[in-house]
mmCIF file of C-alpha atoms and ligand atoms in Angstrom:
data_model
loop_
_atom_site.group_PDB
_atom_site.id
_atom_site.type_symbol
_atom_site.label_atom_id
_atom_site.label_comp_id
_atom_site.label_asym_id
_atom_site.label_seq_id
_atom_site.Cartn_x
_atom_site.Cartn_y
_atom_site.Cartn_z
ATOM 1 C CA MET A 205 -16.767 -22.208 13.325
ATOM 2 C CA LYS A 206 -19.564 -19.879 12.133
ATOM 3 C CA GLN A 207 -18.469 -16.440 12.777
ATOM 4 C CA GLU A 208 -20.447 -14.007 14.704
ATOM 5 C CA ILE A 209 -21.776 -10.641 13.793
ATOM 6 C CA GLN A 210 -20.911 -8.236 16.385
ATOM 7 C CA ASN A 211 -22.736 -4.731 16.590
ATOM 8 C CA ASN A 212 -21.244 -1.127 17.118
ATOM 9 C CA PHE A 213 -17.448 -2.793 16.850
ATOM 10 C CA SER A 214 -14.498 -0.259 17.154
ATOM 11 C CA LEU A 215 -11.772 -0.099 14.496
ATOM 12 C CA LYS A 216 -9.228 1.164 16.371
ATOM 13 C CA ASN A 217 -7.201 -1.721 16.283
ATOM 14 C CA TYR A 218 -8.060 -2.648 12.720
ATOM 15 C CA ASN A 219 -6.474 0.321 11.147
ATOM 16 C CA THR A 220 -2.731 1.771 11.127
ATOM 17 C CA PHE A 221 -4.079 5.156 11.428
ATOM 18 C CA GLY A 222 -5.090 4.279 15.181
ATOM 19 C CA ILE A 223 -8.468 6.116 14.718
ATOM 20 C CA GLU A 224 -11.243 5.609 16.845
ATOM 21 C CA ALA A 225 -14.138 4.988 14.572
ATOM 22 C CA LYS A 226 -17.424 2.515 14.514
ATOM 23 C CA ALA A 227 -18.903 -0.227 12.323
ATOM 24 C CA LYS A 228 -22.648 -1.430 12.527
ATOM 25 C CA GLN A 229 -21.458 -4.331 12.083
ATOM 26 C CA PHE A 230 -18.231 -6.340 11.918
ATOM 27 C CA VAL A 231 -17.537 -9.869 10.859
ATOM 28 C CA ALA A 232 -14.442 -11.637 10.349
ATOM 29 C CA VAL A 233 -14.104 -14.786 7.838
ATOM 30 C CA GLN A 234 -11.921 -17.246 7.736
ATOM 31 C CA SER A 235 -12.478 -19.537 5.192
ATOM 32 C CA VAL A 236 -14.489 -18.389 1.045
ATOM 33 C CA ASP A 237 -17.060 -20.567 2.533
ATOM 34 C CA GLU A 238 -17.775 -18.463 5.675
ATOM 35 C CA LEU A 239 -17.241 -15.581 3.353
ATOM 36 C CA LYS A 240 -19.530 -17.046 0.937
ATOM 37 C CA THR A 241 -21.724 -17.464 3.612
ATOM 38 C CA ILE A 242 -22.323 -14.135 5.117
ATOM 39 C CA LEU A 243 -22.418 -12.629 1.432
ATOM 40 C CA GLU A 244 -25.761 -14.553 0.858
ATOM 41 C CA GLN A 245 -27.027 -14.332 4.305
ATOM 42 C CA ASN A 246 -26.359 -10.316 3.864
ATOM 43 C CA LYS A 247 -27.680 -9.730 0.528
ATOM 44 C CA LEU A 248 -29.271 -6.187 1.144
ATOM 45 C CA GLU A 249 -26.843 -5.232 3.772
ATOM 46 C CA GLN A 250 -24.457 -2.240 2.801
ATOM 47 C CA LYS A 251 -20.828 -4.101 2.761
ATOM 48 C CA PHE A 252 -17.703 -2.846 3.471
ATOM 49 C CA ILE A 253 -14.548 -4.939 2.894
ATOM 50 C CA LEU A 254 -11.481 -4.506 5.134
ATOM 51 C CA GLY A 255 -8.321 -6.338 4.529
ATOM 52 C CA GLY A 256 -5.215 -4.690 7.360
ATOM 53 C CA GLY A 257 -6.815 -1.200 7.235
ATOM 54 C CA SER A 258 -2.858 -0.002 6.477
ATOM 55 C CA ASN A 259 -3.824 2.445 3.145
ATOM 56 C CA MET A 260 -7.276 4.205 4.692
ATOM 57 C CA LEU A 261 -8.139 7.309 6.650
ATOM 58 C CA LEU A 262 -11.599 6.943 8.143
ATOM 59 C CA THR A 263 -13.129 9.976 9.126
ATOM 60 C CA LYS A 264 -16.512 8.645 10.262
ATOM 61 C CA ASP A 265 -17.932 5.605 11.457
ATOM 62 C CA ILE A 266 -19.001 2.735 8.984
ATOM 63 C CA GLU A 267 -22.819 2.239 8.479
ATOM 64 C CA ALA A 268 -22.780 -1.409 6.966
ATOM 65 C CA LEU A 269 -21.185 -4.623 7.658
ATOM 66 C CA VAL A 270 -17.287 -4.328 7.919
ATOM 67 C CA ILE A 271 -16.320 -7.998 6.602
ATOM 68 C CA HIS A 272 -12.776 -8.351 7.886
ATOM 69 C CA ILE A 273 -10.502 -10.517 5.334
ATOM 70 C CA ASP A 274 -8.853 -12.799 7.660
ATOM 71 C CA LEU A 275 -7.977 -15.687 4.988
ATOM 72 C CA LYS A 276 -4.510 -17.330 5.993
ATOM 73 C CA GLY A 277 -2.562 -19.807 4.447
ATOM 74 C CA LYS A 278 0.823 -20.090 1.541
ATOM 75 C CA LYS A 279 1.771 -22.823 -0.950
ATOM 76 C CA ILE A 280 3.835 -23.280 -3.760
ATOM 77 C CA ILE A 281 1.604 -24.274 -7.128
ATOM 78 C CA SER A 282 3.926 -25.084 -9.051
ATOM 79 C CA GLU A 283 7.775 -24.811 -9.883
ATOM 80 C CA ASN A 284 10.942 -25.680 -12.311
ATOM 81 C CA GLU A 285 14.601 -25.208 -12.091
ATOM 82 C CA ASP A 286 14.244 -20.951 -12.050
ATOM 83 C CA PHE A 287 10.867 -20.310 -11.127
ATOM 84 C CA VAL A 288 8.827 -21.256 -8.228
ATOM 85 C CA TRP A 289 4.554 -20.200 -8.473
ATOM 86 C CA VAL A 290 3.719 -19.297 -4.736
ATOM 87 C CA GLU A 291 0.156 -18.893 -3.614
ATOM 88 C CA CYS A 292 -0.677 -16.668 -0.842
ATOM 89 C CA LYS A 293 -4.202 -15.879 1.186
ATOM 90 C CA ALA A 294 -5.089 -12.286 1.798
ATOM 91 C CA GLY A 295 -5.125 -12.214 4.872
ATOM 92 C CA GLU A 296 -2.018 -12.968 5.527
ATOM 93 C CA ASN A 297 0.306 -10.350 6.692
ATOM 94 C CA TRP A 298 2.740 -8.575 3.877
ATOM 95 C CA HIS A 299 5.601 -8.569 5.193
ATOM 96 C CA GLU A 300 5.683 -11.698 7.400
ATOM 97 C CA PHE A 301 4.858 -13.295 3.776
ATOM 98 C CA VAL A 302 8.296 -11.513 2.327
ATOM 99 C CA LEU A 303 10.607 -12.972 4.853
ATOM 100 C CA TRP A 304 8.762 -16.538 4.293
ATOM 101 C CA THR A 305 9.537 -16.166 0.659
ATOM 102 C CA ILE A 306 13.038 -14.713 1.887
ATOM 103 C CA ASP A 307 14.042 -17.916 3.978
ATOM 104 C CA GLN A 308 12.962 -20.067 1.430
ATOM 105 C CA ASP A 309 15.566 -18.182 -0.813
ATOM 106 C CA PHE A 310 12.501 -16.905 -3.232
ATOM 107 C CA GLY A 311 13.931 -13.714 -5.030
ATOM 108 C CA GLY A 312 11.546 -10.807 -5.941
ATOM 109 C CA LEU A 313 9.436 -9.458 -3.151
ATOM 110 C CA GLU A 314 12.808 -8.268 -0.759
ATOM 111 C CA ASN A 315 12.729 -4.608 -1.977
ATOM 112 C CA MET A 316 9.536 -4.460 -0.189
ATOM 113 C CA SER A 317 10.205 -5.480 2.957
ATOM 114 C CA LEU A 318 8.212 -3.941 5.944
ATOM 115 C CA ILE A 319 5.259 -2.554 3.990
ATOM 116 C CA PRO A 320 2.432 -2.876 6.608
ATOM 117 C CA GLY A 321 -0.678 -4.009 5.302
ATOM 118 C CA ASN A 322 -2.164 -7.668 3.781
ATOM 119 C CA VAL A 323 -1.038 -9.787 1.429
ATOM 120 C CA GLY A 324 -5.015 -9.493 -0.163
ATOM 121 C CA THR A 325 -4.773 -5.698 -0.670
ATOM 122 C CA THR A 326 -1.027 -5.709 -2.386
ATOM 123 C CA PRO A 327 -2.512 -5.750 -5.795
ATOM 124 C CA VAL A 328 -5.208 -2.644 -5.237
ATOM 125 C CA GLN A 329 -2.675 0.034 -5.570
ATOM 126 C CA ASN A 330 -0.200 -2.489 -7.339
ATOM 127 C CA ILE A 331 2.236 -1.738 -4.146
ATOM 128 C CA GLY A 332 6.003 -0.648 -4.540
ATOM 129 C CA ALA A 333 9.140 0.380 -2.600
ATOM 130 C CA TYR A 334 13.132 0.902 -3.962
ATOM 131 C CA GLY A 335 12.799 0.357 -7.319
ATOM 132 C CA THR A 336 10.005 -2.414 -7.397
ATOM 133 C CA GLU A 337 6.070 -2.902 -7.303
ATOM 134 C CA ILE A 338 3.997 -5.745 -7.047
ATOM 135 C CA LYS A 339 3.490 -6.073 -10.754
ATOM 136 C CA ASP A 340 6.955 -7.431 -11.573
ATOM 137 C CA THR A 341 6.226 -10.660 -9.271
ATOM 138 C CA PHE A 342 2.551 -10.679 -9.791
ATOM 139 C CA VAL A 343 0.722 -13.397 -12.090
ATOM 140 C CA SER A 344 -2.727 -13.050 -10.931
ATOM 141 C CA CYS A 345 -5.676 -13.179 -8.084
ATOM 142 C CA GLU A 346 -8.635 -14.770 -7.397
ATOM 143 C CA ALA A 347 -11.593 -12.666 -5.953
ATOM 144 C CA LEU A 348 -15.242 -13.399 -5.178
ATOM 145 C CA SER A 349 -18.118 -10.713 -6.593
ATOM 146 C CA LEU A 350 -19.956 -9.338 -4.153
ATOM 147 C CA GLU A 351 -22.723 -9.525 -6.055
ATOM 148 C CA GLU A 352 -23.370 -13.207 -7.434
ATOM 149 C CA GLN A 353 -20.142 -14.545 -5.139
ATOM 150 C CA GLU A 354 -18.716 -16.211 -8.568
ATOM 151 C CA THR A 355 -15.017 -16.803 -8.359
ATOM 152 C CA LYS A 356 -12.639 -15.001 -11.095
ATOM 153 C CA THR A 357 -9.373 -15.081 -11.678
ATOM 154 C CA PHE A 358 -7.667 -11.594 -12.909
ATOM 155 C CA THR A 359 -4.850 -12.361 -14.770
ATOM 156 C CA LYS A 360 -1.468 -9.700 -14.728
ATOM 157 C CA GLU A 361 -3.077 -8.299 -18.054
ATOM 158 C CA GLU A 362 -6.892 -7.911 -16.763
ATOM 159 C CA CYS A 363 -5.701 -5.854 -13.387
ATOM 160 C CA HIS A 364 -4.089 -2.886 -15.547
ATOM 161 C CA PHE A 365 -1.392 -1.451 -13.226
ATOM 162 C CA GLY A 366 -0.079 1.580 -12.744
ATOM 163 C CA TYR A 367 1.985 3.443 -10.256
ATOM 164 C CA ARG A 368 -0.195 2.976 -7.102
ATOM 165 C CA GLU A 369 -3.088 2.168 -9.536
ATOM 166 C CA SER A 370 -5.200 -1.001 -10.711
ATOM 167 C CA ILE A 371 -8.778 -2.071 -11.826
ATOM 168 C CA PHE A 372 -9.348 -2.726 -7.961
ATOM 169 C CA LYS A 373 -9.522 1.273 -7.710
ATOM 170 C CA ASN A 374 -11.394 1.740 -11.117
ATOM 171 C CA GLU A 375 -13.793 -0.464 -12.575
ATOM 172 C CA ALA A 376 -13.698 -3.258 -10.575
ATOM 173 C CA LYS A 377 -13.845 -0.629 -7.296
ATOM 174 C CA ASP A 378 -16.137 -2.188 -4.323
ATOM 175 C CA ARG A 379 -17.484 -5.173 -6.964
ATOM 176 C CA TYR A 380 -14.468 -7.600 -5.893
ATOM 177 C CA ILE A 381 -13.030 -9.331 -2.899
ATOM 178 C CA ILE A 382 -9.611 -10.680 -3.468
ATOM 179 C CA THR A 383 -8.870 -13.866 -1.546
ATOM 180 C CA SER A 384 -5.638 -14.947 -2.789
ATOM 181 C CA VAL A 385 -2.675 -13.943 -4.786
ATOM 182 C CA VAL A 386 -0.284 -15.655 -6.931
ATOM 183 C CA PHE A 387 3.427 -14.692 -7.061
ATOM 184 C CA ILE A 388 6.454 -15.829 -9.808
ATOM 185 C CA LEU A 389 9.537 -15.879 -7.772
ATOM 186 C CA THR A 390 13.346 -16.998 -8.848
ATOM 187 C CA LYS A 391 14.535 -20.078 -7.586
ATOM 188 C CA ARG A 392 18.161 -18.757 -8.668
ATOM 189 C CA ASN A 393 19.857 -15.919 -10.543
ATOM 190 C CA HIS A 394 17.910 -13.679 -8.363
ATOM 191 C CA LYS A 395 17.391 -10.162 -9.744
ATOM 192 C CA ILE A 396 18.609 -8.549 -6.876
ATOM 193 C CA ASN A 397 17.861 -4.765 -7.562
ATOM 194 C CA THR A 398 19.821 -2.293 -5.431
ATOM 195 C CA SER A 399 19.533 1.036 -7.738
ATOM 196 C CA TYR A 400 17.914 2.769 -5.552
ATOM 197 C CA GLY A 401 20.379 5.401 -4.082
ATOM 198 C CA ASP A 402 19.374 4.697 -0.322
ATOM 199 C CA ILE A 403 19.618 1.348 -0.987
ATOM 200 C CA THR A 404 23.118 1.329 -2.466
ATOM 201 C CA ASN A 405 23.906 4.079 0.259
ATOM 202 C CA GLU A 406 22.856 1.347 3.090
ATOM 203 C CA LEU A 407 24.812 -1.416 1.479
ATOM 204 C CA ALA A 408 27.844 0.389 0.844
ATOM 205 C CA LYS A 409 27.833 1.498 4.600
ATOM 206 C CA ASN A 410 27.848 -2.129 5.720
ATOM 207 C CA ASN A 411 30.807 -3.130 3.066
ATOM 208 C CA ILE A 412 28.352 -5.470 1.132
ATOM 209 C CA SER A 413 29.009 -5.731 -2.162
ATOM 210 C CA THR A 414 27.262 -8.541 -3.618
ATOM 211 C CA PRO A 415 24.265 -8.652 -1.340
ATOM 212 C CA SER A 416 21.634 -11.666 -0.492
ATOM 213 C CA LEU A 417 17.769 -11.244 -0.776
ATOM 214 C CA LYS A 418 18.625 -11.114 2.916
ATOM 215 C CA GLU A 419 20.370 -8.325 2.858
ATOM 216 C CA VAL A 420 18.564 -6.566 0.777
ATOM 217 C CA SER A 421 15.479 -7.407 2.553
ATOM 218 C CA ASN A 422 17.577 -6.269 5.609
ATOM 219 C CA ALA A 423 18.840 -3.279 3.917
ATOM 220 C CA VAL A 424 15.376 -2.085 3.237
ATOM 221 C CA ILE A 425 14.095 -2.806 6.665
ATOM 222 C CA ALA A 426 16.775 -0.542 8.108
ATOM 223 C CA ILE A 427 15.958 2.720 5.767
ATOM 224 C CA ARG A 428 12.130 2.232 6.056
ATOM 225 C CA LYS A 429 12.440 2.274 10.150
ATOM 226 C CA SER A 430 14.633 5.446 9.719
ATOM 227 C CA LYS A 431 11.949 7.009 7.543
ATOM 228 C CA LEU A 432 9.083 5.841 8.281
ATOM 229 C CA PRO A 433 6.909 5.614 11.614
ATOM 230 C CA ASP A 434 6.035 2.056 13.213
ATOM 231 C CA PRO A 435 1.834 2.451 13.444
ATOM 232 C CA LYS A 436 2.098 0.647 16.611
ATOM 233 C CA GLU A 437 4.330 3.418 18.132
ATOM 234 C CA LEU A 438 2.792 6.394 15.860
ATOM 235 C CA GLY A 439 -0.238 5.482 13.667
ATOM 236 C CA ASN A 440 0.034 6.642 10.146
ATOM 237 C CA SER A 441 -0.795 5.044 6.974
ATOM 238 C CA GLY A 442 2.737 5.273 4.881
ATOM 239 C CA SER A 443 3.045 7.605 2.255
ATOM 240 C CA PHE A 444 -0.423 10.167 2.710
ATOM 241 C CA PHE A 445 0.031 11.620 -1.304
ATOM 242 C CA LYS A 446 1.275 10.314 -4.454
ATOM 243 C CA ASN A 447 4.228 11.543 -6.030
ATOM 244 C CA PRO A 448 2.238 13.794 -8.744
ATOM 245 C CA ILE A 449 3.186 12.954 -12.628
ATOM 246 C CA LEU A 450 3.440 16.178 -14.695
ATOM 247 C CA LEU A 451 3.305 16.427 -18.601
ATOM 248 C CA LYS A 452 6.938 17.937 -19.315
ATOM 249 C CA SER A 453 5.855 20.805 -21.042
ATOM 250 C CA ASP A 454 3.714 21.705 -17.863
ATOM 251 C CA PHE A 455 6.880 20.864 -15.864
ATOM 252 C CA ALA A 456 9.318 23.126 -17.835
ATOM 253 C CA LYS A 457 7.453 25.941 -16.413
ATOM 254 C CA ILE A 458 7.125 25.358 -12.899
ATOM 255 C CA HIS A 459 10.940 24.264 -13.297
ATOM 256 C CA GLN A 460 11.727 27.747 -14.673
ATOM 257 C CA GLN A 461 10.337 29.528 -11.418
ATOM 258 C CA PHE A 462 11.661 26.154 -8.461
ATOM 259 C CA PRO A 463 15.074 25.420 -10.232
ATOM 260 C CA GLU A 464 15.919 23.353 -7.345
ATOM 261 C CA MET A 465 12.758 21.274 -7.681
ATOM 262 C CA LYS A 466 13.654 17.081 -7.748
ATOM 263 C CA TYR A 467 11.853 15.165 -10.607
ATOM 264 C CA TYR A 468 12.572 12.011 -12.098
ATOM 265 C CA ASP A 469 11.998 10.845 -16.173
ATOM 266 C CA ILE A 470 9.352 8.268 -16.233
ATOM 267 C CA SER A 471 8.553 8.466 -19.848
ATOM 268 C CA GLU A 472 9.621 10.205 -22.970
ATOM 269 C CA THR A 473 6.584 12.814 -21.715
ATOM 270 C CA GLU A 474 5.992 12.968 -18.315
ATOM 271 C CA VAL A 475 7.933 13.345 -15.339
ATOM 272 C CA LYS A 476 7.240 12.530 -11.242
ATOM 273 C CA VAL A 477 7.895 15.191 -9.021
ATOM 274 C CA PRO A 478 8.744 14.281 -4.798
ATOM 275 C CA ALA A 479 5.692 15.223 -3.017
ATOM 276 C CA GLY A 480 7.936 14.415 0.170
ATOM 277 C CA TRP A 481 10.373 17.475 -1.285
ATOM 278 C CA LEU A 482 7.075 19.945 -2.108
ATOM 279 C CA ILE A 483 5.898 19.381 1.581
ATOM 280 C CA GLU A 484 9.051 19.949 2.705
ATOM 281 C CA GLN A 485 10.088 22.715 0.912
ATOM 282 C CA ALA A 486 6.470 23.766 1.859
ATOM 283 C CA GLY A 487 7.685 23.871 5.333
ATOM 284 C CA PHE A 488 5.732 21.172 6.891
ATOM 285 C CA LYS A 489 7.968 18.925 7.723
ATOM 286 C CA GLY A 490 8.061 17.954 11.671
ATOM 287 C CA LYS A 491 5.012 20.203 11.925
ATOM 288 C CA ARG A 492 2.440 18.997 14.239
ATOM 289 C CA PHE A 493 -1.343 20.571 14.432
ATOM 290 C CA GLY A 494 -3.405 19.257 17.704
ATOM 291 C CA ASN A 495 -3.258 16.119 17.296
ATOM 292 C CA ALA A 496 -2.422 15.590 14.365
ATOM 293 C CA GLY A 497 0.938 16.200 11.954
ATOM 294 C CA VAL A 498 3.902 15.807 9.486
ATOM 295 C CA HIS A 499 6.333 12.765 10.427
ATOM 296 C CA GLU A 500 9.773 14.523 11.122
ATOM 297 C CA ASN A 501 11.571 12.248 8.857
ATOM 298 C CA GLN A 502 9.563 11.589 6.046
ATOM 299 C CA ALA A 503 7.187 14.865 4.890
ATOM 300 C CA LEU A 504 5.026 12.681 2.857
ATOM 301 C CA VAL A 505 3.538 10.823 5.939
ATOM 302 C CA ILE A 506 1.009 12.131 8.041
ATOM 303 C CA VAL A 507 0.940 11.217 11.194
ATOM 304 C CA ASN A 508 -1.765 10.381 14.448
ATOM 305 C CA TYR A 509 0.012 11.289 17.598
ATOM 306 C CA GLY A 510 -2.225 9.423 19.453
ATOM 307 C CA ASN A 511 -6.319 11.006 19.696
ATOM 308 C CA ALA A 512 -6.783 12.635 16.100
ATOM 309 C CA THR A 513 -9.850 11.899 14.595
ATOM 310 C CA GLY A 514 -9.403 11.498 10.914
ATOM 311 C CA GLN A 515 -11.505 14.946 10.522
ATOM 312 C CA GLU A 516 -7.992 16.306 11.804
ATOM 313 C CA VAL A 517 -5.893 14.559 9.806
ATOM 314 C CA LEU A 518 -8.054 15.458 6.570
ATOM 315 C CA ASP A 519 -7.812 18.586 7.999
ATOM 316 C CA VAL A 520 -3.687 18.673 7.510
ATOM 317 C CA SER A 521 -4.061 16.561 4.220
ATOM 318 C CA LYS A 522 -6.019 19.822 3.052
ATOM 319 C CA ASN A 523 -4.191 22.490 4.362
ATOM 320 C CA ILE A 524 -0.841 20.888 2.564
ATOM 321 C CA GLN A 525 -2.546 20.304 -0.588
ATOM 322 C CA GLU A 526 -3.800 23.847 -0.972
ATOM 323 C CA THR A 527 -0.533 25.218 0.156
ATOM 324 C CA ILE A 528 1.184 22.900 -2.570
ATOM 325 C CA LEU A 529 -0.894 24.616 -5.137
ATOM 326 C CA ASN A 530 -0.573 27.887 -4.346
ATOM 327 C CA LYS A 531 3.176 27.829 -4.021
ATOM 328 C CA PHE A 532 4.071 25.339 -6.621
ATOM 329 C CA GLY A 533 0.811 25.203 -8.701
ATOM 330 C CA ILE A 534 1.002 20.972 -8.495
ATOM 331 C CA GLN A 535 -2.111 19.396 -7.341
ATOM 332 C CA ILE A 536 -0.906 16.214 -5.046
ATOM 333 C CA GLU A 537 -3.369 13.197 -4.612
ATOM 334 C CA ALA A 538 -4.394 11.338 -1.788
ATOM 335 C CA GLU A 539 -2.866 8.063 -1.749
ATOM 336 C CA VAL A 540 -4.753 6.341 1.380
ATOM 337 C CA ASN A 541 -8.268 5.803 0.565
ATOM 338 C CA ILE A 542 -10.160 8.386 2.402
ATOM 339 C CA ILE A 543 -13.616 6.793 4.202
HETATM 340 N N1 EPU B 5 12.069 13.901 -0.120
HETATM 341 C C1 EPU B 5 12.574 15.161 0.655
HETATM 342 N N2 EPU B 5 11.755 15.469 1.608
HETATM 343 C C2 EPU B 5 10.859 14.458 2.657
HETATM 344 C C3 EPU B 5 11.087 13.248 1.666
HETATM 345 C C4 EPU B 5 11.291 13.009 0.670
HETATM 346 O O1 EPU B 5 12.935 16.162 0.250
HETATM 347 O O2 EPU B 5 10.347 14.493 3.468
HETATM 348 C C5 EPU B 5 12.617 13.917 -1.391
HETATM 349 C C6 EPU B 5 14.184 13.184 -0.917
HETATM 350 O O3 EPU B 5 15.104 13.879 -1.092
HETATM 351 C C7 EPU B 5 14.124 12.205 -2.518
HETATM 352 C C8 EPU B 5 12.554 12.372 -2.741
HETATM 353 O O4 EPU B 5 12.334 13.205 -2.239
HETATM 354 O O5 EPU B 5 14.690 12.851 -3.100
HETATM 355 C C9 EPU B 5 12.372 11.155 -2.936
HETATM 356 O O6 EPU B 5 12.418 10.816 -1.537
HETATM 357 P P1 EPU B 5 11.986 8.455 -0.921
HETATM 358 O O7 EPU B 5 13.327 8.080 -1.664
HETATM 359 O O8 EPU B 5 11.489 8.607 0.896
HETATM 360 O O9 EPU B 5 10.698 8.219 -1.378
HETATM 361 P P2 EPU B 5 9.532 8.808 -1.579
HETATM 362 O O10 EPU B 5 9.123 9.306 -3.065
HETATM 363 O O11 EPU B 5 9.198 9.903 -0.337
HETATM 364 C C10 EPU B 5 7.933 6.731 -2.593
HETATM 365 C C11 EPU B 5 6.920 6.169 -1.833
HETATM 366 C C12 EPU B 5 7.313 5.042 -0.621
HETATM 367 C C13 EPU B 5 8.411 4.063 -0.796
HETATM 368 C C14 EPU B 5 9.467 4.929 -1.390
HETATM 369 C C15 EPU B 5 10.966 4.457 -1.475
HETATM 370 C C16 EPU B 5 5.085 6.938 -3.099
HETATM 371 C C17 EPU B 5 3.994 8.195 -3.051
HETATM 372 N N3 EPU B 5 5.979 6.129 -2.069
HETATM 373 O O12 EPU B 5 8.888 7.842 -1.643
HETATM 374 O O13 EPU B 5 6.247 4.228 -0.706
HETATM 375 O O14 EPU B 5 8.463 3.375 0.728
HETATM 376 O O15 EPU B 5 9.259 5.763 -2.673
HETATM 377 O O16 EPU B 5 10.515 3.525 -2.886
HETATM 378 O O17 EPU B 5 5.115 6.917 -4.482
HETATM 379 C C18 EPU B 5 3.696 4.285 0.791
HETATM 380 O O18 EPU B 5 3.507 4.156 -0.388
HETATM 381 O O19 EPU B 5 3.051 4.072 1.252
HETATM 382 C C19 EPU B 5 5.404 4.277 0.746
HETATM 383 C C20 EPU B 5 5.957 4.388 2.035
#
């Protein structure tokens, strides 16, 4: 099937913030061959790769050829008694993929249920939730270089994963299109991780003491639904900011001034401070500024009440950043890609 390139294409339905912005040109590709053809035929065009559109804020029209990665399919590529290696194409919806693994009784992804977006973008920011990150089950991913259209396999080590970080946000930024990802999952002796407080409480509420993969997934879904707005109802991109990481020596001074500040030790020398707490303490939780605002149940999430422009959302985020810097002396960084 030949894909048509469309001009002046609205991206409103292709970003979970629901922001109206136009692509100069747009095409959706359903196979790697199609993707190669599009790249070859449009060598000189500026290109912009679009996955699930769940981690970006569009503040302007995109003066480029937007290529939407719509590659579908998943398969078991290897297995033994204990483990299975599953390859999933980039365009599969992440949550549907997670539910499929749970239906097969494959363990490892259950804590990351209901995260919006597509499989191909999960390595880019090493998505994570409730004590688990993609890097814990990631084996490798296949990517196509934009320039030479060569396929390259990135191993886990080569991805340089960190907290919401990877090579694809740094050295390899804008140079590769991830086309599929391989995960290693457990077939038995699942490593159920319910240590995160919210999960412990949710399971206790339902009197579950030895949860199955499905029960962990259901607990995560219930927690996320109670705190995080559904992008179909209220445009958003999940956490707008990263939780800031501070040197313990710097944090000690701030903590003296704000002894009630929450924090988690993450290494010998560093602590992570929940940005949601800082934003709530600064009085932003549930506050609305015109068409955009801060979510009432989770201060880390900025929402579009319907007709917000990307600029309006950006203004809210800048206001938050400045206020937090002035009040606590802490710089918080956007997690979302600002386009
Ligand atoms: N908090 C507040 N007020 C708020 C929100 C949070 O005081 O409005 C406090 C909570 O009381 C808690 C702490 O902040 O003590 C942490 O809150 P929570 O467990 O809700 O997690 P988070 O740090 O706000 C991170 C991820 C989420 C992920 C959750 C659960 C980042 C940037 N965000 O949020 O990921 O679902 O942990 O693991 O790391 C996302 O990246 O889009 C995302 C939703």
